[in-house]
Amino acid sequence: MRRILLPLILCFQSVSTSAASAVFYTTAFDGSRSVSLSLAKGEPAHDPAFDFDVVITLSEIDRGGAVFYQDGGRHEASVRCISPATVRVNSAEYAVDVSARPGTDWKHDLWARLCNAPAS
């Protein structure tokens, strides 16, 4: 079921919102700069133990909203929605605290963006 929902979620996000809204996590540094993580790509996971394979991009933004730095790297991750909720980056697997408050952990926010599909 999630393999069907991913293309719909990503299509909905890209059609109904601007590119900036692909941001799923932002944290501030120094009060003058912030770093945002965005979903650049997503697809059903190749590993059957996971639900999604994604590519994450990183941007550093100054206080005025201008992009100070755009990381050219492609940071790949895999996400498991069901218990135990997990984000895998390279070979490291990180447990996701699904009860965490939004904005406290990038892994939770990535998991929530992908696994808490909007219901209508």
GROMACS .gro file of N, CA and C in nm:
model
  360
    1MET      N    1   0.082  -0.119   0.000
    1MET     CA    2   0.000   0.000   0.000
    1MET      C    3   0.086   0.126   0.000
    2ARG      N    4   0.192   0.126   0.084
    2ARG     CA    5   0.279   0.244   0.088
    2ARG      C    6   0.351   0.263  -0.045
    3ARG      N    7   0.378   0.154  -0.115
    3ARG     CA    8   0.445   0.166  -0.245
    3ARG      C    9   0.356   0.238  -0.345
    4ILE      N   10   0.227   0.231  -0.326
    4ILE     CA   11   0.134   0.303  -0.412
    4ILE      C   12   0.122   0.447  -0.367
    5LEU      N   13   0.125   0.469  -0.236
    5LEU     CA   14   0.107   0.604  -0.182
    5LEU      C   15   0.224   0.697  -0.210
    6LEU      N   16   0.347   0.646  -0.213
    6LEU     CA   17   0.463   0.733  -0.231
    6LEU      C   18   0.453   0.818  -0.357
    7PRO      N   19   0.430   0.759  -0.475
    7PRO     CA   20   0.421   0.845  -0.593
    7PRO      C   21   0.309   0.948  -0.581
    8LEU      N   22   0.199   0.911  -0.518
    8LEU     CA   23   0.090   1.006  -0.499
    8LEU      C   24   0.129   1.119  -0.406
    9ILE      N   25   0.198   1.085  -0.296
    9ILE     CA   26   0.243   1.187  -0.201
    9ILE      C   27   0.341   1.283  -0.268
   10LEU      N   28   0.440   1.228  -0.337
   10LEU     CA   29   0.541   1.312  -0.401
   10LEU      C   30   0.480   1.397  -0.512
   11CYS      N   31   0.388   1.339  -0.587
   11CYS     CA   32   0.320   1.416  -0.693
   11CYS      C   33   0.239   1.528  -0.631
   12PHE      N   34   0.164   1.498  -0.526
   12PHE     CA   35   0.084   1.599  -0.458
   12PHE      C   36   0.172   1.711  -0.406
   13GLN      N   37   0.284   1.677  -0.345
   13GLN     CA   38   0.373   1.778  -0.290
   13GLN      C   39   0.431   1.866  -0.400
   14SER      N   40   0.469   1.806  -0.512
   14SER     CA   41   0.533   1.885  -0.617
   14SER      C   42   0.433   1.969  -0.694
   15VAL      N   43   0.310   1.923  -0.707
   15VAL     CA   44   0.210   1.998  -0.782
   15VAL      C   45   0.148   2.107  -0.698
   16SER      N   46   0.120   2.077  -0.572
   16SER     CA   47   0.042   2.170  -0.491
   16SER      C   48   0.126   2.270  -0.414
   17THR      N   49   0.257   2.254  -0.411
   17THR     CA   50   0.341   2.344  -0.333
   17THR      C   51   0.465   2.384  -0.410
   18SER      N   52   0.529   2.488  -0.362
   18SER     CA   53   0.651   2.534  -0.428
   18SER      C   54   0.768   2.445  -0.389
   19ALA      N   55   0.881   2.464  -0.457
   19ALA     CA   56   1.000   2.383  -0.428
   19ALA      C   57   1.047   2.402  -0.285
   20ALA      N   58   1.029   2.522  -0.230
   20ALA     CA   59   1.073   2.547  -0.094
   20ALA      C   60   0.997   2.462   0.007
   21SER      N   61   0.875   2.421  -0.026
   21SER     CA   62   0.797   2.344   0.069
   21SER      C   63   0.843   2.199   0.078
   22ALA      N   64   0.936   2.158  -0.007
   22ALA     CA   65   0.991   2.024   0.005
   22ALA      C   66   1.080   2.014   0.128
   23VAL      N   67   1.103   2.127   0.193
   23VAL     CA   68   1.181   2.130   0.316
   23VAL      C   69   1.103   2.053   0.423
   24PHE      N   70   1.171   1.957   0.487
   24PHE     CA   71   1.105   1.883   0.593
   24PHE      C   72   1.165   1.911   0.730
   25TYR      N   73   1.280   1.979   0.735
   25TYR     CA   74   1.343   2.009   0.863
   25TYR      C   75   1.431   2.132   0.849
   26THR      N   76   1.423   2.222   0.948
   26THR     CA   77   1.509   2.340   0.951
   26THR      C   78   1.557   2.361   1.094
   27THR      N   79   1.682   2.395   1.107
   27THR     CA   80   1.737   2.429   1.238
   27THR      C   81   1.821   2.555   1.226
   28ALA      N   82   1.820   2.637   1.331
   28ALA     CA   83   1.892   2.764   1.329
   28ALA      C   84   2.026   2.751   1.400
   29PHE      N   85   2.123   2.825   1.348
   29PHE     CA   86   2.256   2.834   1.408
   29PHE      C   87   2.289   2.980   1.426
   30ASP      N   88   2.344   3.018   1.540
   30ASP     CA   89   2.393   3.156   1.556
   30ASP      C   90   2.286   3.263   1.552
   31GLY      N   91   2.164   3.230   1.525
   31GLY     CA   92   2.062   3.331   1.508
   31GLY      C   93   2.069   3.403   1.374
   32SER      N   94   2.175   3.379   1.298
   32SER     CA   95   2.188   3.448   1.170
   32SER      C   96   2.178   3.354   1.051
   33ARG      N   97   2.189   3.225   1.075
   33ARG     CA   98   2.184   3.128   0.965
   33ARG      C   99   2.098   3.010   1.006
   34SER      N  100   2.042   2.945   0.906
   34SER     CA  101   1.969   2.822   0.932
   34SER      C  102   2.005   2.721   0.825
   35VAL      N  103   1.990   2.595   0.859
   35VAL     CA  104   2.014   2.486   0.765
   35VAL      C  105   1.882   2.413   0.745
   36SER      N  106   1.848   2.392   0.619
   36SER     CA  107   1.725   2.322   0.584
   36SER      C  108   1.756   2.194   0.509
   37LEU      N  109   1.683   2.090   0.542
   37LEU     CA  110   1.691   1.962   0.471
   37LEU      C  111   1.565   1.947   0.388
   38SER      N  112   1.583   1.908   0.262
   38SER     CA  113   1.471   1.896   0.169
   38SER      C  114   1.470   1.760   0.102
   39LEU      N  115   1.351   1.716   0.064
   39LEU     CA  116   1.337   1.596  -0.017
   39LEU      C  117   1.357   1.632  -0.163
   40ALA      N  118   1.457   1.574  -0.226
   40ALA     CA  119   1.483   1.600  -0.367
   40ALA      C  120   1.424   1.490  -0.455
   41LYS      N  121   1.413   1.370  -0.399
   41LYS     CA  122   1.366   1.256  -0.477
   41LYS      C  123   1.316   1.150  -0.381
   42GLY      N  124   1.216   1.076  -0.423
   42GLY     CA  125   1.167   0.965  -0.343
   42GLY      C  126   1.108   0.858  -0.432
   43GLU      N  127   1.122   0.735  -0.388
   43GLU     CA  128   1.068   0.622  -0.463
   43GLU      C  129   1.048   0.505  -0.368
   44PRO      N  130   0.973   0.405  -0.410
   44PRO     CA  131   0.960   0.286  -0.325
   44PRO      C  132   1.098   0.226  -0.299
   45ALA      N  133   1.117   0.175  -0.180
   45ALA     CA  134   1.247   0.121  -0.140
   45ALA      C  135   1.282  -0.005  -0.218
   46HIS      N  136   1.410  -0.018  -0.249
   46HIS     CA  137   1.460  -0.140  -0.313
   46HIS      C  138   1.471  -0.253  -0.212
   47ASP      N  139   1.505  -0.218  -0.088
   47ASP     CA  140   1.516  -0.316   0.020
   47ASP      C  141   1.376  -0.340   0.077
   48PRO      N  142   1.326  -0.462   0.075
   48PRO     CA  143   1.190  -0.487   0.122
   48PRO      C  144   1.169  -0.459   0.271
   49ALA      N  145   1.276  -0.440   0.348
   49ALA     CA  146   1.263  -0.407   0.490
   49ALA      C  147   1.228  -0.260   0.511
   50PHE      N  148   1.233  -0.180   0.403
   50PHE     CA  149   1.205  -0.037   0.411
   50PHE      C  150   1.092  -0.001   0.316
   51ASP      N  151   1.032   0.115   0.338
   51ASP     CA  152   0.921   0.160   0.255
   51ASP      C  153   0.963   0.258   0.147
   52PHE      N  154   1.057   0.348   0.180
   52PHE     CA  155   1.095   0.454   0.088
   52PHE      C  156   1.247   0.467   0.077
   53ASP      N  157   1.295   0.499  -0.043
   53ASP     CA  158   1.431   0.544  -0.066
   53ASP      C  159   1.420   0.690  -0.108
   54VAL      N  160   1.498   0.777  -0.046
   54VAL     CA  161   1.490   0.920  -0.075
   54VAL      C  162   1.628   0.979  -0.095
   55VAL      N  163   1.630   1.095  -0.157
   55VAL     CA  164   1.752   1.176  -0.168
   55VAL      C  165   1.723   1.307  -0.095
   56ILE      N  166   1.815   1.343  -0.007
   56ILE     CA  167   1.801   1.464   0.075
   56ILE      C  168   1.905   1.566   0.030
   57THR      N  169   1.863   1.692   0.021
   57THR     CA  170   1.956   1.801  -0.008
   57THR      C  171   1.963   1.893   0.113
   58LEU      N  172   2.070   1.968   0.121
   58LEU     CA  173   2.096   2.056   0.234
   58LEU      C  174   2.122   2.197   0.183
   59SER      N  175   2.059   2.296   0.247
   59SER     CA  176   2.080   2.436   0.211
   59SER      C  177   2.105   2.517   0.338
   60GLU      N  178   2.197   2.612   0.329
   60GLU     CA  179   2.219   2.705   0.439
   60GLU      C  180   2.163   2.840   0.395
   61ILE      N  181   2.082   2.899   0.481
   61ILE     CA  182   2.010   3.021   0.446
   61ILE      C  183   2.045   3.129   0.547
   62ASP      N  184   2.065   3.252   0.498
   62ASP     CA  185   2.097   3.361   0.590
   62ASP      C  186   1.968   3.420   0.647
   63ARG      N  187   1.984   3.513   0.739
   63ARG     CA  188   1.871   3.573   0.809
   63ARG      C  189   1.770   3.637   0.714
   64GLY      N  190   1.817   3.689   0.602
   64GLY     CA  191   1.728   3.753   0.505
   64GLY      C  192   1.656   3.657   0.413
   65GLY      N  193   1.685   3.529   0.424
   65GLY     CA  194   1.618   3.429   0.341
   65GLY      C  195   1.695   3.391   0.215
   66ALA      N  196   1.811   3.452   0.196
   66ALA     CA  197   1.892   3.419   0.078
   66ALA      C  198   1.970   3.290   0.103
   67VAL      N  199   1.981   3.210  -0.002
   67VAL     CA  200   2.058   3.086   0.009
   67VAL      C  201   2.205   3.120   0.013
   68PHE      N  202   2.270   3.087   0.123
   68PHE     CA  203   2.411   3.114   0.144
   68PHE      C  204   2.495   3.001   0.088
   69TYR      N  205   2.444   2.879   0.101
   69TYR     CA  206   2.517   2.761   0.055
   69TYR      C  207   2.417   2.654   0.015
   70GLN      N  208   2.440   2.593  -0.099
   70GLN     CA  209   2.359   2.480  -0.146
   70GLN      C  210   2.452   2.361  -0.163
   71ASP      N  211   2.433   2.259  -0.080
   71ASP     CA  212   2.517   2.139  -0.087
   71ASP      C  213   2.486   2.066  -0.216
   72GLY      N  214   2.589   2.037  -0.293
   72GLY     CA  215   2.571   1.967  -0.420
   72GLY      C  216   2.561   1.817  -0.405
   73GLY      N  217   2.577   1.768  -0.283
   73GLY     CA  218   2.572   1.624  -0.260
   73GLY      C  219   2.432   1.567  -0.266
   74ARG      N  220   2.427   1.437  -0.291
   74ARG     CA  221   2.300   1.364  -0.290
   74ARG      C  222   2.307   1.268  -0.171
   75HIS      N  223   2.237   1.301  -0.067
   75HIS     CA  224   2.240   1.223   0.056
   75HIS      C  225   2.124   1.125   0.053
   76GLU      N  226   2.157   0.998   0.037
   76GLU     CA  227   2.054   0.895   0.023
   76GLU      C  228   2.017   0.838   0.159
   77ALA      N  229   1.888   0.809   0.175
   77ALA     CA  230   1.837   0.750   0.299
   77ALA      C  231   1.722   0.657   0.265
   78SER      N  232   1.696   0.564   0.355
   78SER     CA  233   1.581   0.475   0.344
   78SER      C  234   1.498   0.491   0.470
   79VAL      N  235   1.366   0.477   0.455
   79VAL     CA  236   1.274   0.499   0.567
   79VAL      C  237   1.181   0.379   0.581
   80ARG      N  238   1.170   0.330   0.705
   80ARG     CA  239   1.072   0.225   0.738
   80ARG      C  240   0.962   0.291   0.819
   81CYS      N  241   0.838   0.276   0.772
   81CYS     CA  242   0.726   0.340   0.839
   81CYS      C  243   0.673   0.259   0.957
   82ILE      N  244   0.668   0.128   0.941
   82ILE     CA  245   0.610   0.044   1.046
   82ILE      C  246   0.713   0.017   1.155
   83SER      N  247   0.666  -0.032   1.266
   83SER     CA  248   0.754  -0.059   1.380
   83SER      C  249   0.854  -0.170   1.348
   84PRO      N  250   0.978  -0.150   1.381
   84PRO     CA  251   1.035  -0.031   1.443
   84PRO      C  252   1.065   0.076   1.337
   85ALA      N  253   1.008   0.194   1.356
   85ALA     CA  254   1.030   0.305   1.264
   85ALA      C  255   1.179   0.334   1.258
   86THR      N  256   1.233   0.343   1.135
   86THR     CA  257   1.378   0.353   1.119
   86THR      C  258   1.413   0.442   1.000
   87VAL      N  259   1.522   0.516   1.013
   87VAL     CA  260   1.583   0.586   0.901
   87VAL      C  261   1.724   0.529   0.887
   88ARG      N  262   1.757   0.486   0.765
   88ARG     CA  263   1.891   0.433   0.739
   88ARG      C  264   1.964   0.529   0.646
   89VAL      N  265   2.085   0.567   0.687
   89VAL     CA  266   2.174   0.651   0.607
   89VAL      C  267   2.304   0.573   0.593
   90ASN      N  268   2.342   0.544   0.469
   90ASN     CA  269   2.454   0.454   0.443
   90ASN      C  270   2.423   0.322   0.512
   91SER      N  271   2.510   0.274   0.597
   91SER     CA  272   2.482   0.147   0.665
   91SER      C  273   2.434   0.168   0.809
   92ALA      N  274   2.423   0.293   0.852
   92ALA     CA  275   2.379   0.321   0.989
   92ALA      C  276   2.227   0.330   0.994
   93GLU      N  277   2.168   0.258   1.088
   93GLU     CA  278   2.023   0.263   1.107
   93GLU      C  279   1.992   0.337   1.236
   94TYR      N  280   1.898   0.432   1.227
   94TYR     CA  281   1.860   0.515   1.340
   94TYR      C  282   1.714   0.489   1.374
   95ALA      N  283   1.689   0.454   1.500
   95ALA     CA  284   1.551   0.438   1.546
   95ALA      C  285   1.484   0.574   1.548
   96VAL      N  286   1.357   0.577   1.509
   96VAL     CA  287   1.281   0.702   1.507
   96VAL      C  288   1.183   0.700   1.624
   97ASP      N  289   1.189   0.802   1.707
   97ASP     CA  290   1.092   0.818   1.815
   97ASP      C  291   0.968   0.881   1.752
   98VAL      N  292   0.867   0.799   1.724
   98VAL     CA  293   0.749   0.848   1.653
   98VAL      C  294   0.667   0.945   1.738
   99SER      N  295   0.695   0.951   1.869
   99SER     CA  296   0.622   1.044   1.955
   99SER      C  297   0.695   1.177   1.970
  100ALA      N  298   0.810   1.193   1.905
  100ALA     CA  299   0.886   1.318   1.916
  100ALA      C  300   0.806   1.435   1.859
  101ARG      N  301   0.832   1.552   1.912
  101ARG     CA  302   0.766   1.673   1.862
  101ARG      C  303   0.830   1.714   1.730
  102PRO      N  304   0.751   1.763   1.635
  102PRO     CA  305   0.807   1.811   1.508
  102PRO      C  306   0.913   1.918   1.534
  103GLY      N  307   1.020   1.910   1.456
  103GLY     CA  308   1.127   2.009   1.466
  103GLY      C  309   1.237   1.974   1.564
  104THR      N  310   1.222   1.863   1.637
  104THR     CA  311   1.325   1.828   1.735
  104THR      C  312   1.430   1.733   1.679
  105ASP      N  313   1.397   1.660   1.572
  105ASP     CA  314   1.491   1.562   1.516
  105ASP      C  315   1.462   1.546   1.367
  106TRP      N  316   1.564   1.562   1.283
  106TRP     CA  317   1.542   1.555   1.138
  106TRP      C  318   1.491   1.418   1.095
  107LYS      N  319   1.535   1.313   1.164
  107LYS     CA  320   1.492   1.178   1.125
  107LYS      C  321   1.343   1.160   1.151
  108HIS      N  322   1.295   1.211   1.263
  108HIS     CA  323   1.152   1.205   1.292
  108HIS      C  324   1.074   1.283   1.187
  109ASP      N  325   1.121   1.402   1.153
  109ASP     CA  326   1.048   1.485   1.058
  109ASP      C  327   1.047   1.424   0.918
  110LEU      N  328   1.156   1.359   0.878
  110LEU     CA  329   1.158   1.287   0.751
  110LEU      C  330   1.058   1.172   0.755
  111TRP      N  331   1.062   1.094   0.861
  111TRP     CA  332   0.969   0.982   0.878
  111TRP      C  333   0.824   1.032   0.873
  112ALA      N  334   0.795   1.139   0.947
  112ALA     CA  335   0.659   1.192   0.952
  112ALA      C  336   0.613   1.241   0.815
  113ARG      N  337   0.700   1.306   0.741
  113ARG     CA  338   0.664   1.357   0.608
  113ARG      C  339   0.624   1.243   0.516
  114LEU      N  340   0.696   1.133   0.522
  114LEU     CA  341   0.670   1.021   0.432
  114LEU      C  342   0.565   0.924   0.484
  115CYS      N  343   0.563   0.901   0.611
  115CYS     CA  344   0.481   0.792   0.666
  115CYS      C  345   0.346   0.836   0.719
  116ASN      N  346   0.329   0.962   0.745
  116ASN     CA  347   0.199   1.013   0.789
  116ASN      C  348   0.130   1.078   0.671
  117ALA      N  349   0.084   0.993   0.579
  117ALA     CA  350   0.020   1.042   0.457
  117ALA      C  351  -0.104   1.122   0.492
  118PRO      N  352  -0.128   1.232   0.421
  118PRO     CA  353  -0.247   1.312   0.448
  118PRO      C  354  -0.373   1.231   0.419
  119ALA      N  355  -0.469   1.246   0.505
  119ALA     CA  356  -0.598   1.177   0.487
  119ALA      C  357  -0.705   1.280   0.460
  120SER      N  358  -0.797   1.244   0.372
  120SER     CA  359  -0.905   1.340   0.344
  120SER      C  360  -1.039   1.277   0.365
   0.00000   0.00000   0.00000
